[in-house]
Amino acid sequence: NYMLKDNISIMVINEKEENKSLKALFGNDAFFTLTQSPKDQVNYSDFNTQQLIIVNGLSSYSSGLVQELKKFVSNGGSLFIASSTAEQSSISTSLNALSVTYGKLISAPSKVDYINTDAPIYQNVFENVPKNLNLPVVEKYIEIKSIGEVLLRFQNRKPFLIHSNFDKGNIYTLATELSTSASNFTEHAIFVPTLYNIALRSQRSTPLFYFLNSNNKIEVGNYRQSEQPLTIKGTTTDFIPEQRNSNGETVLFTHGQIEKAGNYNIYHAEDLINGVSFNYDRRESSMEFFNSEELRSSLDQNGMNQYAILSSNNELLSQEITENTQGFSLWKYCIILCLLFLGFEVILLRLYH
């Protein structure tokens, strides 16, 4: 079951002014809802409604902002960090809680010469990649020491952009901020597919289906309990599941209340929130069986004594079942004997006459 969203919400946190490149990329596309805020005017309560948060060139991070970003990513959100290259920046250890670490600041111009075309965000972007591909030039950057998949790399083999998994979410770390003074990345053709695909992939994935007769845990976003709780509805089922709210995420527990496979909808009042599917546990199709002794032992332990275990080798199973239910059939032998005795009688009568 797939739930397709009407739009993707993106929040940009800037040092001060809004970023014009991001506004030009996402601002005119109705599929994206873009908001930009200076770092001292960020409303943390809005994080729960975002799919992607872009942190652009912050020279410092408050402990509150770091904790809220960590909570956001842990719950499945995507975070793009455009690192500050300001001389007075204090970000070297600020993001340790997100497993983002930095080295020294490099002020010499550097050229990007490698693009990981096997990475998910670049798949189907290029038909072919020429050897002398023109990639961005960076005036200054900060070394990224974090562990992750390298997406773009400098000629000196240091990463320009990496992707890391963090709990349920994703973190993308860029070695410089999104500004024309730091690099020409925002003016380069690679900028659009990079940010666009990161945004598209920020939609949180959910299981295709859940198992029946299990206490399934279904995450549905931020819907706090109210006078109108969430309900799960099917063609013959309509019930209110147990609901808990943890770290801004509403979680539903079914407690095995759904017993029939099929598609169901989750509603908040009359509003459709999500669709979920339930299926039979695949372990029921496990091709493992008792041998005759194990089967006999299990039946005896459960007090079942009216049974028969058929051990068919080359004989037809239907024949063995018939013999077991009707007994050994002798009528054929009776007919043969009758015919033999009748033949003997005819012979004897001829001899005597």
Coordinates of C-alpha atoms in Angstrom, one line a residue:
N1 CA 0.0 0.0 0.0
Y2 CA 1.5 3.4 -1.1
M3 CA 0.3 6.7 0.3
L4 CA 1.2 9.5 -2.2
K5 CA 1.5 13.0 -0.6
D6 CA 0.1 16.1 -2.3
N7 CA 3.3 18.0 -1.6
I8 CA 6.7 17.9 0.2
S9 CA 7.3 20.4 3.0
I10 CA 10.8 21.9 3.1
M11 CA 12.2 24.2 5.8
V12 CA 15.4 26.2 5.2
I13 CA 17.2 27.6 8.3
N14 CA 19.6 30.4 7.2
E15 CA 22.1 32.4 9.2
K16 CA 20.2 35.6 8.3
E17 CA 18.8 36.3 4.8
E18 CA 16.8 33.8 2.8
N19 CA 18.6 31.8 0.1
K20 CA 17.6 32.9 -3.4
S21 CA 18.9 29.7 -5.1
L22 CA 16.6 27.5 -3.0
K23 CA 13.7 29.8 -3.5
A24 CA 14.2 29.7 -7.3
L25 CA 14.4 25.9 -7.2
F26 CA 11.5 25.1 -4.9
G27 CA 9.5 28.3 -4.6
N28 CA 7.7 28.1 -7.9
D29 CA 6.9 24.4 -7.8
A30 CA 3.4 23.6 -6.3
F31 CA 4.6 20.2 -5.3
F32 CA 6.9 21.7 -2.7
T33 CA 6.0 23.9 0.2
L34 CA 9.1 26.0 1.1
T35 CA 9.6 28.1 4.2
Q36 CA 12.8 30.0 5.1
S37 CA 13.7 31.4 8.5
P38 CA 16.7 33.0 10.2
K39 CA 18.2 30.7 12.9
D40 CA 17.0 32.9 15.7
Q41 CA 13.4 32.8 14.5
V42 CA 12.9 29.1 14.0
N43 CA 9.7 27.5 15.3
Y44 CA 10.7 24.0 16.5
S45 CA 7.1 22.9 16.6
D46 CA 7.0 23.1 12.8
F47 CA 9.6 20.4 12.4
N48 CA 7.0 17.7 12.8
T49 CA 5.3 18.7 9.5
Q50 CA 8.5 18.8 7.4
Q51 CA 10.0 16.1 5.2
L52 CA 13.3 18.0 4.5
I53 CA 15.1 20.6 6.6
I54 CA 18.0 22.4 5.0
V55 CA 20.5 24.1 7.4
N56 CA 22.4 26.7 5.3
G57 CA 25.7 28.1 6.5
L58 CA 25.0 28.4 10.3
S59 CA 28.2 29.6 12.0
S60 CA 26.9 28.2 15.4
Y61 CA 24.2 25.9 16.6
S62 CA 22.4 26.1 19.9
S63 CA 22.0 23.0 21.9
G64 CA 18.2 23.2 21.5
L65 CA 18.4 23.4 17.7
V66 CA 20.8 20.4 17.6
Q67 CA 18.5 18.3 19.8
E68 CA 15.4 19.2 17.7
L69 CA 17.3 18.3 14.5
K70 CA 18.3 15.0 16.1
K71 CA 14.7 14.2 17.0
F72 CA 13.6 15.2 13.5
V73 CA 16.1 12.9 11.8
S74 CA 15.5 10.0 14.3
N75 CA 11.8 10.1 13.4
G76 CA 12.6 9.6 9.7
G77 CA 13.2 13.1 8.4
S78 CA 15.9 14.2 6.0
L79 CA 18.5 16.8 6.9
F80 CA 20.7 18.7 4.4
I81 CA 23.6 20.5 6.1
A82 CA 25.4 23.2 4.0
S83 CA 28.4 23.8 6.3
S84 CA 29.6 27.2 7.2
T85 CA 33.1 28.3 6.1
A86 CA 33.2 31.5 8.1
E87 CA 36.5 32.0 9.9
Q88 CA 34.7 32.5 13.3
S89 CA 32.5 29.4 12.8
S90 CA 32.2 27.1 15.8
I91 CA 30.6 24.1 14.1
S92 CA 33.5 21.7 14.4
T93 CA 32.0 19.9 17.4
S94 CA 28.5 21.3 17.4
L95 CA 26.9 18.5 15.4
N96 CA 28.6 15.5 17.1
A97 CA 25.1 14.5 18.4
L98 CA 24.2 13.9 14.7
S99 CA 27.4 12.0 14.0
V100 CA 28.6 14.9 11.8
T101 CA 32.2 15.8 12.3
Y102 CA 34.6 18.2 10.6
G103 CA 38.3 18.8 10.1
K104 CA 40.1 22.0 9.2
L105 CA 39.0 24.9 7.0
I106 CA 40.5 24.9 3.5
S107 CA 40.7 28.3 1.9
A108 CA 42.4 27.3 -1.4
P109 CA 40.2 26.9 -4.5
S110 CA 39.3 23.2 -5.2
K111 CA 37.6 21.5 -8.1
V112 CA 35.0 18.7 -7.8
D113 CA 36.0 15.9 -10.2
Y114 CA 33.9 12.9 -9.2
I115 CA 30.2 12.2 -9.1
N116 CA 28.8 8.9 -7.7
T117 CA 26.3 8.0 -10.5
D118 CA 25.4 4.8 -8.7
A119 CA 24.0 6.8 -5.7
P120 CA 20.1 6.8 -5.6
I121 CA 19.9 10.6 -6.0
Y122 CA 21.8 10.4 -9.3
Q123 CA 20.3 7.3 -10.8
N124 CA 18.6 8.0 -14.2
V125 CA 20.0 11.5 -14.2
F126 CA 22.8 10.9 -16.7
E127 CA 22.6 8.9 -19.9
N128 CA 26.4 8.9 -19.9
V129 CA 29.1 10.7 -18.0
P130 CA 32.0 12.2 -20.1
K131 CA 35.5 11.8 -18.7
N132 CA 36.2 15.5 -18.6
L133 CA 33.0 16.4 -16.9
N134 CA 32.7 20.0 -15.8
L135 CA 31.8 20.0 -12.1
P136 CA 31.6 22.8 -9.5
V137 CA 34.6 24.8 -8.3
V138 CA 34.8 25.7 -4.6
E139 CA 36.6 28.7 -3.2
K140 CA 36.8 27.4 0.3
Y141 CA 35.4 24.5 2.3
I142 CA 35.6 22.6 5.5
E143 CA 36.8 19.0 5.6
I144 CA 34.1 16.5 6.3
K145 CA 35.2 13.7 8.6
S146 CA 31.9 12.0 8.9
I147 CA 31.4 8.4 7.7
G148 CA 29.0 8.0 4.8
E149 CA 28.5 7.4 1.1
V150 CA 30.4 10.0 -1.0
L151 CA 28.2 11.6 -3.6
L152 CA 30.6 14.3 -4.9
R153 CA 34.3 14.4 -4.3
F154 CA 37.2 16.9 -4.8
Q155 CA 40.3 16.2 -6.9
N156 CA 42.2 15.5 -3.7
R157 CA 39.7 12.7 -2.9
K158 CA 38.1 14.6 0.0
P159 CA 34.3 14.6 0.1
F160 CA 32.3 17.5 -1.1
L161 CA 28.9 16.0 -0.4
I162 CA 28.1 12.8 1.6
H163 CA 25.0 10.9 2.6
S164 CA 24.7 9.2 6.0
N165 CA 22.0 7.2 7.6
F166 CA 21.0 8.2 11.1
D167 CA 18.4 6.2 13.0
K168 CA 15.3 6.3 10.7
G169 CA 16.4 9.3 8.7
N170 CA 19.0 10.6 6.4
I171 CA 21.7 13.3 6.7
Y172 CA 23.4 15.0 3.7
T173 CA 26.5 17.0 4.5
L174 CA 27.9 19.6 2.1
A175 CA 31.4 20.9 2.7
T176 CA 30.4 24.5 2.1
E177 CA 27.4 26.8 2.4
L178 CA 25.0 27.5 -0.5
S179 CA 26.3 30.8 -1.6
T180 CA 28.0 32.1 -4.7
S181 CA 30.9 33.5 -2.7
A182 CA 31.9 30.0 -1.4
S183 CA 31.4 28.1 -4.7
N184 CA 29.5 28.0 -8.0
F185 CA 27.6 24.9 -6.9
T186 CA 24.2 26.7 -6.8
E187 CA 24.9 28.0 -10.3
H188 CA 26.0 24.6 -11.7
A189 CA 23.7 22.2 -13.6
I190 CA 24.3 19.5 -10.9
F191 CA 22.7 21.6 -8.2
V192 CA 19.1 21.1 -9.5
P193 CA 19.1 17.2 -9.7
T194 CA 21.0 17.0 -6.4
L195 CA 18.6 19.1 -4.3
Y196 CA 15.5 18.0 -6.2
N197 CA 16.1 14.3 -5.8
I198 CA 17.1 14.7 -2.1
A199 CA 13.8 16.4 -1.6
L200 CA 11.9 13.7 -3.5
R201 CA 13.6 11.0 -1.5
S202 CA 12.7 12.7 1.8
Q203 CA 9.2 11.2 1.8
R204 CA 9.1 8.8 4.7
S205 CA 8.7 5.2 3.6
T206 CA 6.3 2.8 5.4
P207 CA 5.9 -1.0 5.2
L208 CA 4.0 -2.3 2.2
F209 CA 1.9 -4.4 4.5
Y210 CA 1.5 -5.5 8.1
F211 CA 0.8 -9.0 9.4
L212 CA -2.6 -10.1 10.7
N213 CA -3.2 -11.2 14.3
S214 CA -0.2 -9.3 15.5
N215 CA 0.3 -6.2 17.6
N216 CA 1.5 -4.0 14.7
K217 CA 3.1 -0.6 15.3
I218 CA 1.9 1.9 12.7
E219 CA 3.5 5.4 12.6
V220 CA 1.2 8.0 11.2
G221 CA 2.9 11.4 11.9
N222 CA 1.9 14.0 14.4
Y223 CA -1.7 13.6 15.4
R224 CA -2.1 14.1 19.2
Q225 CA -5.0 12.4 20.9
S226 CA -8.1 14.6 21.0
E227 CA -11.9 14.4 21.3
Q228 CA -11.8 12.7 17.9
P229 CA -9.1 9.9 17.9
L230 CA -7.8 8.1 14.9
T231 CA -9.8 5.2 13.6
I232 CA -9.0 2.3 11.3
K233 CA -11.7 1.4 8.8
G234 CA -12.2 -1.4 6.3
T235 CA -15.1 -2.9 4.4
T236 CA -16.3 -4.8 7.6
T237 CA -14.1 -3.3 10.3
D238 CA -14.2 0.0 12.1
F239 CA -12.3 0.5 15.4
I240 CA -10.2 2.9 17.4
P241 CA -6.7 1.5 18.0
E242 CA -4.5 2.2 21.0
Q243 CA -2.7 5.5 20.3
R244 CA 0.5 6.8 21.8
N245 CA 2.5 10.0 21.1
S246 CA 6.3 9.9 21.4
N247 CA 8.7 12.5 20.2
G248 CA 6.1 14.2 18.2
E249 CA 5.1 11.0 16.4
T250 CA 1.7 9.4 16.8
V251 CA 1.9 5.6 16.9
L252 CA -1.0 3.2 16.5
F253 CA -1.1 -0.4 18.0
T254 CA -3.6 -2.9 16.5
H255 CA -3.3 -5.6 19.2
G256 CA -4.4 -8.3 16.6
Q257 CA -7.8 -6.7 16.1
I258 CA -7.6 -7.0 12.3
E259 CA -8.2 -10.6 11.3
K260 CA -9.0 -10.4 7.6
A261 CA -6.4 -9.6 4.9
G262 CA -7.0 -6.5 2.8
N263 CA -6.7 -2.8 2.6
Y264 CA -7.7 -0.4 5.4
N265 CA -7.8 3.4 5.8
I266 CA -6.8 5.5 8.8
Y267 CA -9.0 8.5 9.5
H268 CA -8.8 11.5 11.7
A269 CA -12.5 12.4 12.0
E270 CA -13.5 12.4 8.3
D271 CA -10.1 13.2 7.0
L272 CA -8.1 10.3 5.3
I273 CA -4.7 10.2 6.9
N274 CA -3.1 7.1 5.4
G275 CA -3.8 3.7 3.9
V276 CA -2.5 0.4 5.3
S277 CA -2.6 -3.2 4.1
F278 CA -2.7 -6.4 6.2
N279 CA -1.5 -9.8 4.9
Y280 CA -1.0 -13.3 6.2
D281 CA 2.3 -14.1 7.9
R282 CA 4.6 -15.7 5.3
R283 CA 5.9 -18.1 8.0
E284 CA 2.6 -20.0 7.6
S285 CA 4.0 -21.2 4.3
S286 CA 7.1 -22.7 5.9
M287 CA 7.6 -26.1 4.2
E288 CA 8.8 -27.9 7.3
F289 CA 6.9 -31.1 8.5
F290 CA 6.8 -33.7 11.3
N291 CA 8.0 -37.2 10.4
S292 CA 5.7 -40.0 11.3
E293 CA 7.2 -40.6 14.7
E294 CA 7.1 -36.8 15.6
L295 CA 3.5 -36.6 14.4
R296 CA 2.4 -39.7 16.4
S297 CA 4.1 -38.3 19.5
S298 CA 2.4 -35.0 19.1
L299 CA -1.0 -36.6 18.7
D300 CA -0.6 -38.8 21.7
Q301 CA 0.5 -35.8 23.9
N302 CA -2.7 -34.0 23.0
G303 CA -4.9 -37.0 23.9
M304 CA -5.9 -37.9 20.3
N305 CA -6.1 -41.6 19.8
Q306 CA -8.5 -42.0 16.9
Y307 CA -6.1 -41.5 14.0
A308 CA -4.2 -43.3 11.3
I309 CA -0.9 -42.3 9.8
L310 CA -0.5 -43.2 6.2
S311 CA 2.9 -44.0 4.9
S312 CA 2.7 -44.2 1.2
N313 CA 5.7 -45.0 -0.9
N314 CA 5.0 -46.1 -4.4
E315 CA 1.3 -46.9 -4.0
L316 CA -1.4 -44.5 -4.9
L317 CA -2.4 -42.4 -2.0
S318 CA -6.1 -42.6 -2.9
Q319 CA -5.9 -46.4 -2.8
E320 CA -4.3 -46.3 0.6
I321 CA -7.0 -43.9 1.9
T322 CA -9.7 -46.2 0.5
E323 CA -8.2 -49.3 2.2
N324 CA -7.9 -47.4 5.4
T325 CA -11.5 -46.2 5.5
Q326 CA -13.3 -49.2 3.9
G327 CA -10.9 -52.1 4.8
F328 CA -9.1 -54.5 2.5
S329 CA -11.4 -55.3 -0.4
L330 CA -12.0 -59.1 -1.1
W331 CA -14.7 -58.9 -3.7
K332 CA -12.3 -59.3 -6.6
Y333 CA -10.9 -62.5 -5.2
C334 CA -14.4 -63.9 -4.6
I335 CA -15.3 -63.4 -8.3
I336 CA -12.1 -65.1 -9.4
L337 CA -12.7 -68.1 -7.1
C338 CA -16.3 -68.4 -8.3
L339 CA -15.1 -68.5 -11.9
L340 CA -12.5 -71.1 -11.0
F341 CA -14.9 -73.3 -9.2
L342 CA -17.4 -73.0 -12.1
G343 CA -14.7 -74.1 -14.5
F344 CA -13.8 -77.1 -12.4
E345 CA -17.5 -78.1 -12.2
V346 CA -17.8 -77.9 -16.0
I347 CA -14.7 -80.1 -16.4
L348 CA -15.9 -82.7 -13.9
L349 CA -19.3 -83.0 -15.5
R350 CA -17.8 -83.7 -18.9
L351 CA -15.4 -86.3 -17.5
Y352 CA -18.2 -88.2 -15.7
H353 CA -20.4 -88.2 -18.8

